[in-house]
Amino acid sequence: MSIEKVRKYFEKFGLENEILEFPTSSATVELAAKALNTQEARICKTLSFKTNAGCILVCAAGDARIDNKKFKSKFGLKAKMLSSEDVEEYTGHKIGGVCPFAVEQEENVKVFCDVSLRRFETVFPACGSSNSAIELTPEKLFEYSNSLDWVDVCNLPD
């Protein structure tokens, strides 16, 4: 089970017991915000994009939307989302629980954090299942996800 891999991953940081599990689904930004009783913007969604060599994961705020021009400028390719099968193959996580932790094909997955997350003291990424999350500062998210860089590839609502 994917959440168990994430729990094991967090053992090295002493955070395995910090993973929150909910009796209801947290598979979407809206559902996660309800389960956590927080604003949707503080939910950290992990978006997966196809590359020639694997995939890019972008961790972004729940209210952020990918800006195709910014994405292409940063990564040199069109923002093309992975199919659900490819997401699971590369990350080891199913849609609804995708996170940047304990990814399956680590050598083929590049993780980035979008600056939209820096507006918050803490954010809530999923932990490998459709009913889990963990509360982290954006800096700790960057560290624990082995992110390569902070990027600006999203737009926020007006």
CSV table of N, CA and C in Angstrom, one decimal:
chain,number,residue,atom,x,y,z
A,1,MET,N,0.8,-1.2,0.0
A,1,MET,CA,0.0,0.0,0.0
A,1,MET,C,0.9,1.2,0.0
A,2,SER,N,0.5,2.2,-0.8
A,2,SER,CA,1.4,3.4,-1.0
A,2,SER,C,1.6,4.2,0.3
A,3,ILE,N,0.5,4.3,1.1
A,3,ILE,CA,0.7,5.1,2.3
A,3,ILE,C,1.7,4.5,3.2
A,4,GLU,N,1.8,3.2,3.2
A,4,GLU,CA,2.8,2.5,4.1
A,4,GLU,C,4.2,2.8,3.6
A,5,LYS,N,4.4,2.9,2.3
A,5,LYS,CA,5.7,3.3,1.7
A,5,LYS,C,6.1,4.7,2.2
A,6,VAL,N,5.1,5.6,2.2
A,6,VAL,CA,5.3,6.9,2.6
A,6,VAL,C,5.6,7.0,4.1
A,7,ARG,N,4.9,6.2,4.8
A,7,ARG,CA,5.1,6.2,6.3
A,7,ARG,C,6.5,5.7,6.6
A,8,LYS,N,6.9,4.7,5.9
A,8,LYS,CA,8.3,4.1,6.1
A,8,LYS,C,9.3,5.2,5.6
A,9,TYR,N,9.1,5.9,4.5
A,9,TYR,CA,9.9,7.0,4.1
A,9,TYR,C,10.1,8.0,5.1
A,10,PHE,N,9.0,8.4,5.8
A,10,PHE,CA,9.1,9.5,6.8
A,10,PHE,C,9.7,9.0,8.1
A,11,GLU,N,10.0,7.7,8.3
A,11,GLU,CA,10.6,7.2,9.5
A,11,GLU,C,12.0,7.9,9.7
A,12,LYS,N,12.7,8.0,8.6
A,12,LYS,CA,14.1,8.6,8.7
A,12,LYS,C,14.1,10.1,9.2
A,13,PHE,N,12.9,10.7,9.1
A,13,PHE,CA,12.8,12.1,9.6
A,13,PHE,C,12.1,12.1,11.0
A,14,GLY,N,11.6,10.9,11.4
A,14,GLY,CA,10.9,10.9,12.7
A,14,GLY,C,9.5,11.4,12.6
A,15,LEU,N,8.9,11.4,11.3
A,15,LEU,CA,7.6,12.0,11.1
A,15,LEU,C,6.5,10.9,10.7
A,16,GLU,N,6.8,9.6,10.8
A,16,GLU,CA,5.9,8.6,10.4
A,16,GLU,C,4.6,8.7,11.2
A,17,ASN,N,4.6,9.2,12.4
A,17,ASN,CA,3.3,9.3,13.2
A,17,ASN,C,2.6,10.7,12.9
A,18,GLU,N,3.2,11.5,12.1
A,18,GLU,CA,2.6,12.8,11.8
A,18,GLU,C,1.6,12.7,10.6
A,19,ILE,N,1.6,11.6,9.9
A,19,ILE,CA,0.7,11.5,8.8
A,19,ILE,C,-0.7,11.4,9.3
A,20,LEU,N,-1.6,12.2,8.7
A,20,LEU,CA,-3.0,12.2,9.1
A,20,LEU,C,-3.8,11.3,8.2
A,21,GLU,N,-4.7,10.5,8.7
A,21,GLU,CA,-5.6,9.7,7.9
A,21,GLU,C,-7.0,10.1,8.3
A,22,PHE,N,-7.8,10.1,7.2
A,22,PHE,CA,-9.2,10.6,7.4
A,22,PHE,C,-10.2,9.5,7.1
A,23,PRO,N,-11.3,9.5,7.8
A,23,PRO,CA,-12.4,8.5,7.5
A,23,PRO,C,-13.1,8.8,6.2
A,24,THR,N,-12.8,10.0,5.6
A,24,THR,CA,-13.4,10.3,4.3
A,24,THR,C,-12.4,10.6,3.3
A,25,SER,N,-12.7,10.7,2.1
A,25,SER,CA,-11.8,10.9,1.0
A,25,SER,C,-11.2,12.3,1.1
A,26,SER,N,-9.9,12.4,0.7
A,26,SER,CA,-9.2,13.7,0.6
A,26,SER,C,-8.5,13.7,-0.8
A,27,ALA,N,-9.2,13.1,-1.7
A,27,ALA,CA,-8.6,12.8,-3.1
A,27,ALA,C,-8.6,14.1,-4.0
A,28,THR,N,-9.3,15.1,-3.6
A,28,THR,CA,-9.3,16.3,-4.4
A,28,THR,C,-9.0,17.5,-3.4
A,29,VAL,N,-8.6,18.6,-4.0
A,29,VAL,CA,-8.3,19.8,-3.2
A,29,VAL,C,-9.5,20.1,-2.3
A,30,GLU,N,-10.7,20.1,-2.9
A,30,GLU,CA,-11.9,20.5,-2.1
A,30,GLU,C,-12.1,19.5,-1.0
A,31,LEU,N,-12.0,18.2,-1.3
A,31,LEU,CA,-12.3,17.2,-0.2
A,31,LEU,C,-11.2,17.2,0.9
A,32,ALA,N,-9.9,17.4,0.5
A,32,ALA,CA,-8.8,17.5,1.4
A,32,ALA,C,-9.0,18.7,2.4
A,33,ALA,N,-9.4,19.9,1.8
A,33,ALA,CA,-9.7,21.1,2.6
A,33,ALA,C,-10.8,20.8,3.6
A,34,LYS,N,-11.8,20.1,3.2
A,34,LYS,CA,-12.9,19.8,4.1
A,34,LYS,C,-12.5,18.8,5.2
A,35,ALA,N,-11.7,17.8,4.8
A,35,ALA,CA,-11.2,16.8,5.8
A,35,ALA,C,-10.3,17.5,6.8
A,36,LEU,N,-9.5,18.5,6.4
A,36,LEU,CA,-8.6,19.2,7.3
A,36,LEU,C,-9.2,20.5,7.9
A,37,ASN,N,-10.4,20.8,7.5
A,37,ASN,CA,-11.0,22.1,8.0
A,37,ASN,C,-10.0,23.3,7.7
A,38,THR,N,-9.6,23.4,6.5
A,38,THR,CA,-8.7,24.5,6.2
A,38,THR,C,-9.1,25.0,4.8
A,39,GLN,N,-8.4,26.1,4.4
A,39,GLN,CA,-8.7,26.6,3.0
A,39,GLN,C,-8.1,25.8,1.9
A,40,GLU,N,-8.7,25.8,0.8
A,40,GLU,CA,-8.3,25.0,-0.3
A,40,GLU,C,-6.9,25.3,-0.8
A,41,ALA,N,-6.5,26.6,-0.7
A,41,ALA,CA,-5.2,27.1,-1.2
A,41,ALA,C,-4.1,26.4,-0.4
A,42,ARG,N,-4.3,26.0,0.9
A,42,ARG,CA,-3.3,25.4,1.7
A,42,ARG,C,-3.0,23.9,1.4
A,43,ILE,N,-3.9,23.3,0.5
A,43,ILE,CA,-3.7,22.0,0.1
A,43,ILE,C,-2.6,22.0,-0.9
A,44,CYS,N,-1.6,21.1,-0.8
A,44,CYS,CA,-0.5,21.0,-1.7
A,44,CYS,C,-0.8,19.9,-2.7
A,45,LYS,N,-1.1,20.3,-3.9
A,45,LYS,CA,-1.4,19.3,-4.9
A,45,LYS,C,-0.1,19.0,-5.7
A,46,THR,N,0.0,17.7,-6.0
A,46,THR,CA,1.2,17.3,-6.8
A,46,THR,C,0.8,16.9,-8.2
A,47,LEU,N,1.2,17.7,-9.1
A,47,LEU,CA,0.8,17.6,-10.5
A,47,LEU,C,1.9,16.9,-11.3
A,48,SER,N,1.6,16.0,-12.2
A,48,SER,CA,2.6,15.2,-12.9
A,48,SER,C,2.5,15.4,-14.4
A,49,PHE,N,3.7,15.6,-14.9
A,49,PHE,CA,3.8,16.0,-16.3
A,49,PHE,C,4.8,15.1,-17.0
A,50,LYS,N,4.5,14.8,-18.3
A,50,LYS,CA,5.4,13.9,-19.1
A,50,LYS,C,6.6,14.6,-19.6
A,51,THR,N,7.7,13.9,-19.6
A,51,THR,CA,9.0,14.4,-20.2
A,51,THR,C,9.5,13.3,-21.1
A,52,ASN,N,10.5,13.6,-21.8
A,52,ASN,CA,11.2,12.5,-22.7
A,52,ASN,C,11.8,11.5,-21.8
A,53,ALA,N,12.3,11.9,-20.6
A,53,ALA,CA,13.1,11.0,-19.8
A,53,ALA,C,12.3,10.5,-18.6
A,54,GLY,N,11.0,10.8,-18.5
A,54,GLY,CA,10.2,10.3,-17.3
A,54,GLY,C,9.1,11.3,-17.0
A,55,CYS,N,9.2,11.9,-15.8
A,55,CYS,CA,8.1,12.9,-15.5
A,55,CYS,C,8.7,13.9,-14.5
A,56,ILE,N,7.9,15.0,-14.5
A,56,ILE,CA,8.2,16.1,-13.6
A,56,ILE,C,7.0,16.2,-12.7
A,57,LEU,N,7.2,16.3,-11.4
A,57,LEU,CA,6.2,16.5,-10.4
A,57,LEU,C,6.3,18.0,-9.9
A,58,VAL,N,5.2,18.7,-10.0
A,58,VAL,CA,5.2,20.1,-9.5
A,58,VAL,C,4.2,20.1,-8.3
A,59,CYS,N,4.8,20.5,-7.1
A,59,CYS,CA,4.0,20.7,-6.0
A,59,CYS,C,3.5,22.1,-6.0
A,60,ALA,N,2.2,22.3,-5.9
A,60,ALA,CA,1.6,23.7,-6.0
A,60,ALA,C,0.5,23.9,-5.0
A,61,ALA,N,0.2,25.1,-4.8
A,61,ALA,CA,-0.9,25.4,-3.9
A,61,ALA,C,-2.2,25.0,-4.5
A,62,GLY,N,-3.2,24.7,-3.7
A,62,GLY,CA,-4.5,24.2,-4.1
A,62,GLY,C,-5.3,25.1,-5.1
A,63,ASP,N,-5.0,26.4,-5.0
A,63,ASP,CA,-5.7,27.4,-5.8
A,63,ASP,C,-4.9,27.8,-7.0
A,64,ALA,N,-3.7,27.2,-7.2
A,64,ALA,CA,-2.8,27.6,-8.3
A,64,ALA,C,-3.2,26.8,-9.5
A,65,ARG,N,-3.0,27.4,-10.7
A,65,ARG,CA,-3.2,26.7,-12.0
A,65,ARG,C,-1.9,26.8,-12.8
A,66,ILE,N,-1.6,25.8,-13.5
A,66,ILE,CA,-0.4,25.8,-14.3
A,66,ILE,C,-0.6,26.8,-15.4
A,67,ASP,N,0.5,27.6,-15.6
A,67,ASP,CA,0.5,28.6,-16.7
A,67,ASP,C,1.4,27.9,-17.8
A,68,ASN,N,0.8,27.6,-18.9
A,68,ASN,CA,1.5,26.9,-20.0
A,68,ASN,C,2.7,27.6,-20.5
A,69,LYS,N,2.7,28.9,-20.6
A,69,LYS,CA,3.8,29.7,-21.1
A,69,LYS,C,5.0,29.7,-20.1
A,70,LYS,N,4.6,29.8,-18.8
A,70,LYS,CA,5.7,29.8,-17.8
A,70,LYS,C,6.3,28.4,-17.7
A,71,PHE,N,5.4,27.4,-17.8
A,71,PHE,CA,5.9,26.0,-17.8
A,71,PHE,C,6.9,25.7,-18.9
A,72,LYS,N,6.5,26.1,-20.1
A,72,LYS,CA,7.3,25.8,-21.3
A,72,LYS,C,8.6,26.6,-21.2
A,73,SER,N,8.6,27.8,-20.7
A,73,SER,CA,9.8,28.7,-20.5
A,73,SER,C,10.7,28.0,-19.5
A,74,LYS,N,10.2,27.5,-18.5
A,74,LYS,CA,11.1,26.9,-17.4
A,74,LYS,C,11.6,25.5,-17.9
A,75,PHE,N,10.7,24.6,-18.4
A,75,PHE,CA,11.1,23.3,-18.6
A,75,PHE,C,11.4,22.9,-20.1
A,76,GLY,N,11.1,23.9,-21.0
A,76,GLY,CA,11.4,23.6,-22.4
A,76,GLY,C,10.5,22.6,-23.1
A,77,LEU,N,9.3,22.4,-22.5
A,77,LEU,CA,8.4,21.5,-23.1
A,77,LEU,C,7.0,21.9,-22.7
A,78,LYS,N,6.0,21.4,-23.5
A,78,LYS,CA,4.6,21.6,-23.2
A,78,LYS,C,4.1,20.9,-22.0
A,79,ALA,N,3.3,21.5,-21.2
A,79,ALA,CA,2.7,20.9,-20.0
A,79,ALA,C,1.7,19.9,-20.4
A,80,LYS,N,2.1,18.6,-20.4
A,80,LYS,CA,1.2,17.5,-20.8
A,80,LYS,C,1.1,16.6,-19.6
A,81,MET,N,0.0,16.5,-19.0
A,81,MET,CA,-0.3,15.7,-17.8
A,81,MET,C,-0.1,14.2,-18.2
A,82,LEU,N,0.4,13.4,-17.2
A,82,LEU,CA,0.5,12.0,-17.4
A,82,LEU,C,-0.9,11.3,-17.3
A,83,SER,N,-1.0,10.2,-17.9
A,83,SER,CA,-2.2,9.4,-17.7
A,83,SER,C,-2.2,8.8,-16.3
A,84,SER,N,-3.3,8.3,-15.8
A,84,SER,CA,-3.4,7.8,-14.5
A,84,SER,C,-2.5,6.6,-14.4
A,85,GLU,N,-2.4,5.8,-15.4
A,85,GLU,CA,-1.5,4.6,-15.4
A,85,GLU,C,0.0,5.0,-15.3
A,86,ASP,N,0.4,6.0,-16.1
A,86,ASP,CA,1.7,6.5,-16.0
A,86,ASP,C,2.1,7.1,-14.7
A,87,VAL,N,1.1,7.8,-14.1
A,87,VAL,CA,1.3,8.4,-12.8
A,87,VAL,C,1.6,7.3,-11.8
A,88,GLU,N,0.9,6.3,-11.8
A,88,GLU,CA,1.1,5.2,-10.8
A,88,GLU,C,2.4,4.5,-11.1
A,89,GLU,N,2.7,4.3,-12.4
A,89,GLU,CA,4.0,3.6,-12.7
A,89,GLU,C,5.2,4.4,-12.3
A,90,TYR,N,5.2,5.7,-12.5
A,90,TYR,CA,6.4,6.6,-12.1
A,90,TYR,C,6.4,6.8,-10.6
A,91,THR,N,5.3,7.2,-10.0
A,91,THR,CA,5.3,7.6,-8.6
A,91,THR,C,5.0,6.5,-7.6
A,92,GLY,N,4.3,5.4,-8.1
A,92,GLY,CA,3.9,4.4,-7.2
A,92,GLY,C,2.6,4.8,-6.4
A,93,HIS,N,2.0,6.0,-6.7
A,93,HIS,CA,0.9,6.5,-6.0
A,93,HIS,C,-0.3,6.6,-7.0
A,94,LYS,N,-1.5,6.3,-6.6
A,94,LYS,CA,-2.7,6.5,-7.4
A,94,LYS,C,-3.2,7.9,-7.4
A,95,ILE,N,-3.9,8.3,-8.5
A,95,ILE,CA,-4.5,9.6,-8.5
A,95,ILE,C,-5.4,9.8,-7.3
A,96,GLY,N,-5.3,10.9,-6.6
A,96,GLY,CA,-6.0,11.2,-5.4
A,96,GLY,C,-5.1,11.1,-4.2
A,97,GLY,N,-3.9,10.4,-4.3
A,97,GLY,CA,-3.0,10.2,-3.3
A,97,GLY,C,-1.6,10.5,-3.7
A,98,VAL,N,-1.4,11.1,-4.9
A,98,VAL,CA,-0.1,11.4,-5.5
A,98,VAL,C,0.6,12.4,-4.6
A,99,CYS,N,1.9,12.1,-4.3
A,99,CYS,CA,2.7,12.9,-3.5
A,99,CYS,C,4.1,12.8,-4.0
A,100,PRO,N,5.0,13.7,-3.5
A,100,PRO,CA,6.4,13.7,-4.0
A,100,PRO,C,7.3,12.8,-3.1
A,101,PHE,N,6.7,12.0,-2.2
A,101,PHE,CA,7.4,11.2,-1.2
A,101,PHE,C,7.4,9.8,-1.6
A,102,ALA,N,8.6,9.1,-1.4
A,102,ALA,CA,8.7,7.6,-1.7
A,102,ALA,C,8.2,7.3,-3.1
A,103,VAL,N,8.7,8.1,-4.1
A,103,VAL,CA,8.3,7.8,-5.5
A,103,VAL,C,9.0,6.5,-6.0
A,104,GLU,N,8.2,5.8,-6.8
A,104,GLU,CA,8.6,4.5,-7.4
A,104,GLU,C,9.9,4.6,-8.2
A,105,GLN,N,9.9,5.4,-9.2
A,105,GLN,CA,11.0,5.5,-10.2
A,105,GLN,C,11.8,6.8,-9.9
A,106,GLU,N,12.4,6.8,-8.8
A,106,GLU,CA,13.1,8.1,-8.3
A,106,GLU,C,14.0,8.6,-9.4
A,107,GLU,N,14.7,7.8,-10.1
A,107,GLU,CA,15.7,8.3,-11.1
A,107,GLU,C,15.0,8.9,-12.3
A,108,ASN,N,13.7,8.6,-12.6
A,108,ASN,CA,13.0,9.2,-13.7
A,108,ASN,C,12.0,10.3,-13.3
A,109,VAL,N,12.0,10.6,-12.0
A,109,VAL,CA,11.0,11.6,-11.5
A,109,VAL,C,11.8,12.8,-11.0
A,110,LYS,N,11.5,14.0,-11.5
A,110,LYS,CA,12.1,15.2,-11.0
A,110,LYS,C,11.0,16.0,-10.3
A,111,VAL,N,11.3,16.4,-9.1
A,111,VAL,CA,10.3,17.1,-8.2
A,111,VAL,C,10.7,18.6,-8.1
A,112,PHE,N,9.7,19.5,-8.3
A,112,PHE,CA,9.9,20.9,-8.1
A,112,PHE,C,8.7,21.4,-7.2
A,113,CYS,N,9.0,22.5,-6.5
A,113,CYS,CA,8.0,23.2,-5.7
A,113,CYS,C,7.7,24.5,-6.3
A,114,ASP,N,6.4,24.8,-6.5
A,114,ASP,CA,6.0,26.1,-7.1
A,114,ASP,C,6.0,27.2,-5.9
A,115,VAL,N,6.3,28.4,-6.3
A,115,VAL,CA,6.4,29.5,-5.3
A,115,VAL,C,5.0,29.8,-4.7
A,116,SER,N,3.9,29.3,-5.3
A,116,SER,CA,2.6,29.6,-4.8
A,116,SER,C,2.4,29.0,-3.4
A,117,LEU,N,3.2,28.0,-3.0
A,117,LEU,CA,3.2,27.4,-1.7
A,117,LEU,C,3.8,28.3,-0.6
A,118,ARG,N,4.7,29.2,-1.0
A,118,ARG,CA,5.4,30.0,0.0
A,118,ARG,C,4.6,31.1,0.7
A,119,ARG,N,3.3,31.2,0.2
A,119,ARG,CA,2.4,32.2,0.9
A,119,ARG,C,2.0,31.7,2.3
A,120,PHE,N,2.2,30.4,2.6
A,120,PHE,CA,1.6,29.8,3.8
A,120,PHE,C,2.7,29.4,4.7
A,121,GLU,N,2.3,29.4,6.0
A,121,GLU,CA,3.3,28.9,7.0
A,121,GLU,C,3.4,27.4,6.9
A,122,THR,N,2.3,26.7,6.7
A,122,THR,CA,2.3,25.3,6.5
A,122,THR,C,1.3,24.9,5.4
A,123,VAL,N,1.6,23.8,4.7
A,123,VAL,CA,0.7,23.3,3.7
A,123,VAL,C,0.5,21.8,3.9
A,124,PHE,N,-0.4,21.2,3.2
A,124,PHE,CA,-0.8,19.8,3.4
A,124,PHE,C,-0.7,19.0,2.1
A,125,PRO,N,0.4,18.3,1.9
A,125,PRO,CA,0.5,17.4,0.7
A,125,PRO,C,-0.1,16.0,1.1
A,126,ALA,N,-0.6,15.3,0.1
A,126,ALA,CA,-1.1,13.9,0.4
A,126,ALA,C,0.1,13.0,0.8
A,127,CYS,N,-0.2,11.8,1.2
A,127,CYS,CA,0.8,10.9,1.7
A,127,CYS,C,0.6,9.5,1.1
A,128,GLY,N,0.2,9.4,-0.2
A,128,GLY,CA,0.2,8.2,-0.9
A,128,GLY,C,-1.2,7.5,-0.9
A,129,SER,N,-2.2,8.0,-0.3
A,129,SER,CA,-3.5,7.5,-0.3
A,129,SER,C,-4.5,8.6,-0.5
A,130,SER,N,-5.7,8.2,-0.8
A,130,SER,CA,-6.8,9.2,-1.1
A,130,SER,C,-7.5,9.6,0.2
A,131,ASN,N,-6.9,9.3,1.3
A,131,ASN,CA,-7.4,9.8,2.6
A,131,ASN,C,-6.3,10.2,3.6
A,132,SER,N,-5.3,10.8,3.1
A,132,SER,CA,-4.1,11.1,4.0
A,132,SER,C,-3.5,12.4,3.6
A,133,ALA,N,-2.8,13.0,4.6
A,133,ALA,CA,-2.0,14.2,4.4
A,133,ALA,C,-1.0,14.4,5.5
A,134,ILE,N,-0.1,15.3,5.4
A,134,ILE,CA,0.8,15.7,6.4
A,134,ILE,C,1.0,17.2,6.4
A,135,GLU,N,1.1,17.8,7.5
A,135,GLU,CA,1.3,19.2,7.6
A,135,GLU,C,2.8,19.5,7.6
A,136,LEU,N,3.3,20.3,6.7
A,136,LEU,CA,4.7,20.7,6.6
A,136,LEU,C,4.8,22.1,6.2
A,137,THR,N,5.9,22.7,6.6
A,137,THR,CA,6.3,24.1,6.1
A,137,THR,C,6.7,23.9,4.7
A,138,PRO,N,6.5,24.9,3.9
A,138,PRO,CA,7.0,24.8,2.5
A,138,PRO,C,8.5,24.4,2.4
A,139,GLU,N,9.3,24.9,3.3
A,139,GLU,CA,10.7,24.6,3.3
A,139,GLU,C,10.9,23.1,3.6
A,140,LYS,N,10.2,22.5,4.5
A,140,LYS,CA,10.3,21.1,4.8
A,140,LYS,C,9.8,20.2,3.7
A,141,LEU,N,8.7,20.7,3.1
A,141,LEU,CA,8.1,20.0,1.9
A,141,LEU,C,9.2,19.9,0.8
A,142,PHE,N,9.9,21.0,0.6
A,142,PHE,CA,11.0,21.1,-0.4
A,142,PHE,C,12.1,20.1,-0.1
A,143,GLU,N,12.5,20.1,1.2
A,143,GLU,CA,13.5,19.2,1.6
A,143,GLU,C,13.1,17.7,1.6
A,144,TYR,N,12.0,17.4,2.1
A,144,TYR,CA,11.5,16.0,2.2
A,144,TYR,C,11.2,15.4,0.9
A,145,SER,N,10.8,16.2,-0.1
A,145,SER,CA,10.4,15.8,-1.4
A,145,SER,C,11.6,15.7,-2.4
A,146,ASN,N,12.8,16.1,-1.8
A,146,ASN,CA,14.0,16.1,-2.7
A,146,ASN,C,13.8,17.0,-3.9
A,147,SER,N,13.1,18.1,-3.7
A,147,SER,CA,12.9,19.0,-4.8
A,147,SER,C,14.2,19.6,-5.4
A,148,LEU,N,14.2,19.8,-6.6
A,148,LEU,CA,15.4,20.3,-7.3
A,148,LEU,C,15.4,21.8,-7.3
A,149,ASP,N,14.3,22.5,-7.3
A,149,ASP,CA,14.2,24.0,-7.3
A,149,ASP,C,12.9,24.5,-7.0
A,150,TRP,N,12.8,25.7,-6.6
A,150,TRP,CA,11.6,26.5,-6.5
A,150,TRP,C,11.3,27.0,-7.9
A,151,VAL,N,10.1,26.9,-8.4
A,151,VAL,CA,9.8,27.3,-9.7
A,151,VAL,C,8.5,28.2,-9.7
A,152,ASP,N,8.4,29.0,-10.7
A,152,ASP,CA,7.2,29.9,-10.8
A,152,ASP,C,6.5,29.5,-12.1
A,153,VAL,N,5.7,28.5,-12.1
A,153,VAL,CA,5.0,28.0,-13.3
A,153,VAL,C,3.5,28.0,-13.1
A,154,CYS,N,3.0,28.7,-12.1
A,154,CYS,CA,1.5,28.7,-11.9
A,154,CYS,C,1.0,30.1,-11.9
A,155,ASN,N,-0.3,30.3,-12.0
A,155,ASN,CA,-1.0,31.5,-11.8
A,155,ASN,C,-1.9,31.3,-10.6
A,156,LEU,N,-2.2,32.4,-9.9
A,156,LEU,CA,-3.1,32.4,-8.8
A,156,LEU,C,-4.4,33.1,-9.2
A,157,PRO,N,-5.5,32.7,-8.6
A,157,PRO,CA,-6.7,33.5,-8.9
A,157,PRO,C,-6.6,34.9,-8.6
A,158,ASP,N,-7.4,35.8,-9.3
A,158,ASP,CA,-7.3,37.2,-9.0
A,158,ASP,C,-7.9,37.6,-7.7
